Amino acid sequence: MTQFLKYVAGIQRRQMLYGTAATLAFLLVSRVVVARQKPVGKAAGGIAHEAGDKVDLVLDINGQERHLSLDGRTSLLDALRDHLDLTGSKKGCDHGQCGACTVHVDGRRVLSCLTLASMASGKKITTIEGLAGPDGGLHPMQAAFIEHDAFQCGYCTPGQIMSAVACVEEGHADDAAEIREYMSGNICRCAAYPNIVAAIEHAKVAMGRA
Ligand code: FES
Ligand code: FES
């Protein structure tokens, strides 16, 4: 009888240990799941923003000050397209792989899908809508793309043109091989590449960079 009681007590102890271990494992997994369901982004200055946190921004876009209150994790591309109706910059991949979203920030080409809007605050942003001069005439690169028929569906074209202007201004358009290399981040599914290269070679003359 005593041995039977010891046997029963042993089972109860094991069950309690198993129960405690299972409870701890459940709590641990729950915390991981909750943490994954609550993504955190980073704004300028490395300040972490949780979902729903708003930041007030003033963006200088195409020479105009635009005031916005956005979720701190909003990309520059989404700010342009969804909050400012500047839909010229295209969302191709949203992962930095196609170049369709290329804009200029302080004169340098950047992928707006990989740039937080808050990081562009205080900088000069130029989109395809602001590339033409104030008189509304076409930029030489835009004119060259039309003249050389450098697009088919046109989806990649705003990004191609913004990248092409920067490529010439960076001094990376000496010949066709260099243009192809420095434009390689801009994908054209219609494969209009020969015409795009021809347009850039033409435009660099008009831009005074030949
Ligand atoms: S949408 Fe930005 S690189 Fe494709
Ligand atoms: S013109 Fe169609 S993707 Fe380039």
GROMACS .gro file of C-alpha atoms and ligand atoms in nm:
model
  218
    1MET     CA    1   0.000   0.000   0.000
    2THR     CA    2   0.282   0.242   0.093
    3GLN     CA    3   0.457   0.157  -0.231
    4PHE     CA    4   0.134   0.219  -0.423
    5LEU     CA    5   0.096   0.567  -0.260
    6LYS     CA    6   0.460   0.651  -0.352
    7TYR     CA    7   0.391   0.539  -0.709
    8VAL     CA    8   0.082   0.765  -0.730
    9ALA     CA    9   0.270   1.060  -0.578
   10GLY     CA   10   0.547   1.009  -0.838
   11ILE     CA   11   0.293   1.025  -1.124
   12GLN     CA   12   0.140   1.344  -0.984
   13ARG     CA   13   0.483   1.508  -0.956
   14ARG     CA   14   0.568   1.416  -1.318
   15GLN     CA   15   0.232   1.545  -1.439
   16MET     CA   16   0.288   1.872  -1.255
   17LEU     CA   17   0.637   1.910  -1.409
   18TYR     CA   18   0.503   1.834  -1.759
   19GLY     CA   19   0.218   2.080  -1.702
   20THR     CA   20   0.453   2.355  -1.589
   21ALA     CA   21   0.686   2.298  -1.885
   22ALA     CA   22   0.392   2.307  -2.129
   23THR     CA   23   0.263   2.630  -1.975
   24LEU     CA   24   0.607   2.794  -2.001
   25ALA     CA   25   0.645   2.683  -2.363
   26PHE     CA   26   0.298   2.822  -2.447
   27LEU     CA   27   0.379   3.160  -2.289
   28LEU     CA   28   0.711   3.176  -2.473
   29VAL     CA   29   0.553   3.096  -2.813
   30SER     CA   30   0.272   3.347  -2.748
   31ARG     CA   31   0.525   3.624  -2.684
   32VAL     CA   32   0.711   3.543  -3.006
   33VAL     CA   33   0.386   3.541  -3.208
   34VAL     CA   34   0.270   3.869  -3.054
   35ALA     CA   35   0.610   4.026  -3.123
   36ARG     CA   36   0.590   3.916  -3.488
   37GLN     CA   37   0.240   4.051  -3.526
   38LYS     CA   38   0.351   4.395  -3.411
   39PRO     CA   39   0.616   4.509  -3.660
   40VAL     CA   40   0.830   4.804  -3.572
   41GLY     CA   41   0.978   5.049  -3.823
   42LYS     CA   42   1.252   5.307  -3.786
   43ALA     CA   43   1.227   5.669  -3.873
   44ALA     CA   44   1.497   5.931  -3.910
   45GLY     CA   45   1.733   5.941  -3.618
   46GLY     CA   46   1.677   5.571  -3.545
   47ILE     CA   47   1.356   5.633  -3.348
   48ALA     CA   48   1.144   5.320  -3.343
   49HIS     CA   49   0.782   5.352  -3.448
   50GLU     CA   50   0.514   5.099  -3.370
   51ALA     CA   51   0.221   5.034  -3.597
   52GLY     CA   52  -0.012   5.333  -3.597
   53ASP     CA   53   0.241   5.587  -3.467
   54LYS     CA   54   0.206   5.908  -3.670
   55VAL     CA   55   0.488   6.143  -3.758
   56ASP     CA   56   0.441   6.496  -3.886
   57LEU     CA   57   0.652   6.565  -4.191
   58VAL     CA   58   0.725   6.851  -4.425
   59LEU     CA   59   0.846   6.723  -4.761
   60ASP     CA   60   0.991   6.945  -5.031
   61ILE     CA   61   0.855   6.785  -5.346
   62ASN     CA   62   0.910   6.937  -5.688
   63GLY     CA   63   0.970   7.274  -5.526
   64GLN     CA   64   0.658   7.268  -5.310
   65GLU     CA   65   0.630   7.216  -4.935
   66ARG     CA   66   0.390   6.935  -4.858
   67HIS     CA   67   0.271   6.875  -4.500
   68LEU     CA   68   0.182   6.521  -4.403
   69SER     CA   69   0.098   6.319  -4.096
   70LEU     CA   70   0.194   5.960  -4.169
   71ASP     CA   71   0.255   5.626  -4.006
   72GLY     CA   72   0.627   5.638  -3.930
   73ARG     CA   73   0.684   5.329  -4.144
   74THR     CA   74   0.541   5.481  -4.465
   75SER     CA   75   0.775   5.456  -4.761
   76LEU     CA   76   0.846   5.761  -4.973
   77LEU     CA   77   0.679   5.580  -5.264
   78ASP     CA   78   0.355   5.526  -5.070
   79ALA     CA   79   0.363   5.885  -4.944
   80LEU     CA   80   0.390   6.009  -5.302
   81ARG     CA   81   0.134   5.778  -5.457
   82ASP     CA   82  -0.122   5.726  -5.178
   83HIS     CA   83  -0.106   6.056  -4.990
   84LEU     CA   84  -0.006   6.315  -5.251
   85ASP     CA   85  -0.158   6.170  -5.570
   86LEU     CA   86   0.181   6.181  -5.741
   87THR     CA   87   0.137   5.850  -5.919
   88GLY     CA   88   0.407   5.898  -6.182
   89SER     CA   89   0.651   5.697  -5.971
   90LYS     CA   90   0.548   5.336  -6.018
   91LYS     CA   91   0.534   5.046  -5.776
   92GLY     CA   92   0.676   4.749  -5.962
   93CYS     CA   93   0.822   4.515  -5.703
   94ASP     CA   94   0.818   4.724  -5.380
   95HIS     CA   95   1.141   4.541  -5.293
   96GLY     CA   96   1.417   4.747  -5.454
   97GLN     CA   97   1.457   4.518  -5.752
   98CYS     CA   98   1.301   4.689  -6.055
   99GLY     CA   99   1.376   5.063  -6.040
  100ALA     CA  100   1.021   5.167  -6.138
  101CYS     CA  101   0.996   5.385  -5.825
  102THR     CA  102   1.318   5.585  -5.885
  103VAL     CA  103   1.306   5.951  -5.777
  104HIS     CA  104   1.577   6.205  -5.699
  105VAL     CA  105   1.655   6.309  -5.342
  106ASP     CA  106   1.901   6.598  -5.321
  107GLY     CA  107   1.994   6.525  -5.682
  108ARG     CA  108   2.076   6.158  -5.627
  109ARG     CA  109   1.863   5.875  -5.758
  110VAL     CA  110   1.699   5.666  -5.487
  111LEU     CA  111   1.451   5.382  -5.481
  112SER     CA  112   1.151   5.539  -5.313
  113CYS     CA  113   1.007   5.199  -5.217
  114LEU     CA  114   1.311   5.142  -4.993
  115THR     CA  115   1.322   5.495  -4.850
  116LEU     CA  116   1.115   5.598  -4.551
  117ALA     CA  117   0.926   5.922  -4.614
  118SER     CA  118   1.060   6.051  -4.283
  119MET     CA  119   1.418   6.007  -4.407
  120ALA     CA  120   1.348   6.241  -4.699
  121SER     CA  121   1.225   6.520  -4.474
  122GLY     CA  122   1.424   6.840  -4.524
  123LYS     CA  123   1.566   6.719  -4.857
  124LYS     CA  124   1.477   6.817  -5.212
  125ILE     CA  125   1.268   6.548  -5.375
  126THR     CA  126   1.209   6.544  -5.749
  127THR     CA  127   0.965   6.308  -5.913
  128ILE     CA  128   0.887   6.256  -6.280
  129GLU     CA  129   0.608   6.514  -6.241
  130GLY     CA  130   0.864   6.779  -6.148
  131LEU     CA  131   1.132   6.695  -6.402
  132ALA     CA  132   1.005   6.928  -6.672
  133GLY     CA  133   1.093   7.295  -6.631
  134PRO     CA  134   0.853   7.548  -6.479
  135ASP     CA  135   0.743   7.642  -6.832
  136GLY     CA  136   0.601   7.292  -6.868
  137GLY     CA  137   0.835   7.197  -7.152
  138LEU     CA  138   0.977   6.847  -7.159
  139HIS     CA  139   1.313   6.767  -7.006
  140PRO     CA  140   1.562   6.670  -7.282
  141MET     CA  141   1.555   6.311  -7.151
  142GLN     CA  142   1.175   6.295  -7.180
  143ALA     CA  143   1.193   6.434  -7.533
  144ALA     CA  144   1.464   6.183  -7.626
  145PHE     CA  145   1.259   5.889  -7.493
  146ILE     CA  146   0.971   5.997  -7.717
  147GLU     CA  147   1.194   6.056  -8.016
  148HIS     CA  148   1.365   5.716  -7.982
  149ASP     CA  149   1.047   5.527  -7.900
  150ALA     CA  150   1.215   5.410  -7.579
  151PHE     CA  151   0.907   5.247  -7.423
  152GLN     CA  152   0.624   5.014  -7.504
  153CYS     CA  153   0.380   4.971  -7.214
  154GLY     CA  154   0.545   5.266  -7.037
  155TYR     CA  155   0.523   5.122  -6.686
  156CYS     CA  156   0.898   5.137  -6.624
  157THR     CA  157   0.943   5.466  -6.810
  158PRO     CA  158   0.922   5.722  -6.526
  159GLY     CA  159   1.182   5.527  -6.331
  160GLN     CA  160   1.397   5.482  -6.642
  161ILE     CA  161   1.389   5.856  -6.716
  162MET     CA  162   1.469   5.960  -6.357
  163SER     CA  163   1.755   5.710  -6.349
  164ALA     CA  164   1.875   5.815  -6.695
  165VAL     CA  165   1.894   6.184  -6.597
  166ALA     CA  166   2.099   6.093  -6.288
  167CYS     CA  167   2.315   5.855  -6.492
  168VAL     CA  168   2.411   6.139  -6.728
  169GLU     CA  169   2.460   6.392  -6.448
  170GLU     CA  170   2.678   6.147  -6.255
  171GLY     CA  171   2.903   6.124  -6.564
  172HIS     CA  172   2.825   5.758  -6.624
  173ALA     CA  173   2.705   5.783  -6.982
  174ASP     CA  174   3.029   5.787  -7.180
  175ASP     CA  175   2.929   5.503  -7.410
  176ALA     CA  176   2.659   5.242  -7.459
  177ALA     CA  177   2.835   4.984  -7.239
  178GLU     CA  178   2.864   5.228  -6.949
  179ILE     CA  179   2.503   5.338  -6.989
  180ARG     CA  180   2.387   4.975  -6.981
  181GLU     CA  181   2.589   4.911  -6.666
  182TYR     CA  182   2.469   5.219  -6.479
  183MET     CA  183   2.109   5.167  -6.589
  184SER     CA  184   2.109   4.800  -6.495
  185GLY     CA  185   1.897   4.862  -6.185
  186ASN     CA  186   1.604   4.963  -6.404
  187ILE     CA  187   1.422   4.665  -6.548
  188CYS     CA  188   1.207   4.689  -6.861
  189ARG     CA  189   0.982   4.389  -6.912
  190CYS     CA  190   0.911   4.508  -7.266
  191ALA     CA  191   1.288   4.492  -7.334
  192ALA     CA  192   1.308   4.839  -7.485
  193TYR     CA  193   1.674   4.852  -7.383
  194PRO     CA  194   1.836   4.941  -7.722
  195ASN     CA  195   1.598   5.236  -7.760
  196ILE     CA  196   1.654   5.347  -7.400
  197VAL     CA  197   2.032   5.349  -7.451
  198ALA     CA  198   1.989   5.542  -7.778
  199ALA     CA  199   1.767   5.797  -7.603
  200ILE     CA  200   2.022   5.850  -7.326
  201GLU     CA  201   2.308   5.893  -7.574
  202HIS     CA  202   2.097   6.151  -7.756
  203ALA     CA  203   1.983   6.335  -7.441
  204LYS     CA  204   2.331   6.371  -7.293
  205VAL     CA  205   2.418   6.601  -7.585
  206ALA     CA  206   2.113   6.819  -7.519
  207MET     CA  207   2.203   6.818  -7.147
  208GLY     CA  208   2.551   6.950  -7.232
  209ARG     CA  209   2.724   6.636  -7.103
  210ALA     CA  210   2.856   6.491  -7.428
  211FES     S1  211   0.914   4.935  -5.686
  211FES    FE1  212   1.096   5.014  -5.602
  211FES     S2  213   1.252   4.899  -5.697
  211FES    FE2  214   1.069   4.806  -5.771
  212FES     S1  215   0.816   4.982  -7.150
  212FES    FE1  216   0.703   4.820  -7.064
  212FES     S2  217   0.819   4.765  -6.890
  212FES    FE2  218   0.945   4.905  -6.993
   0.00000   0.00000   0.00000
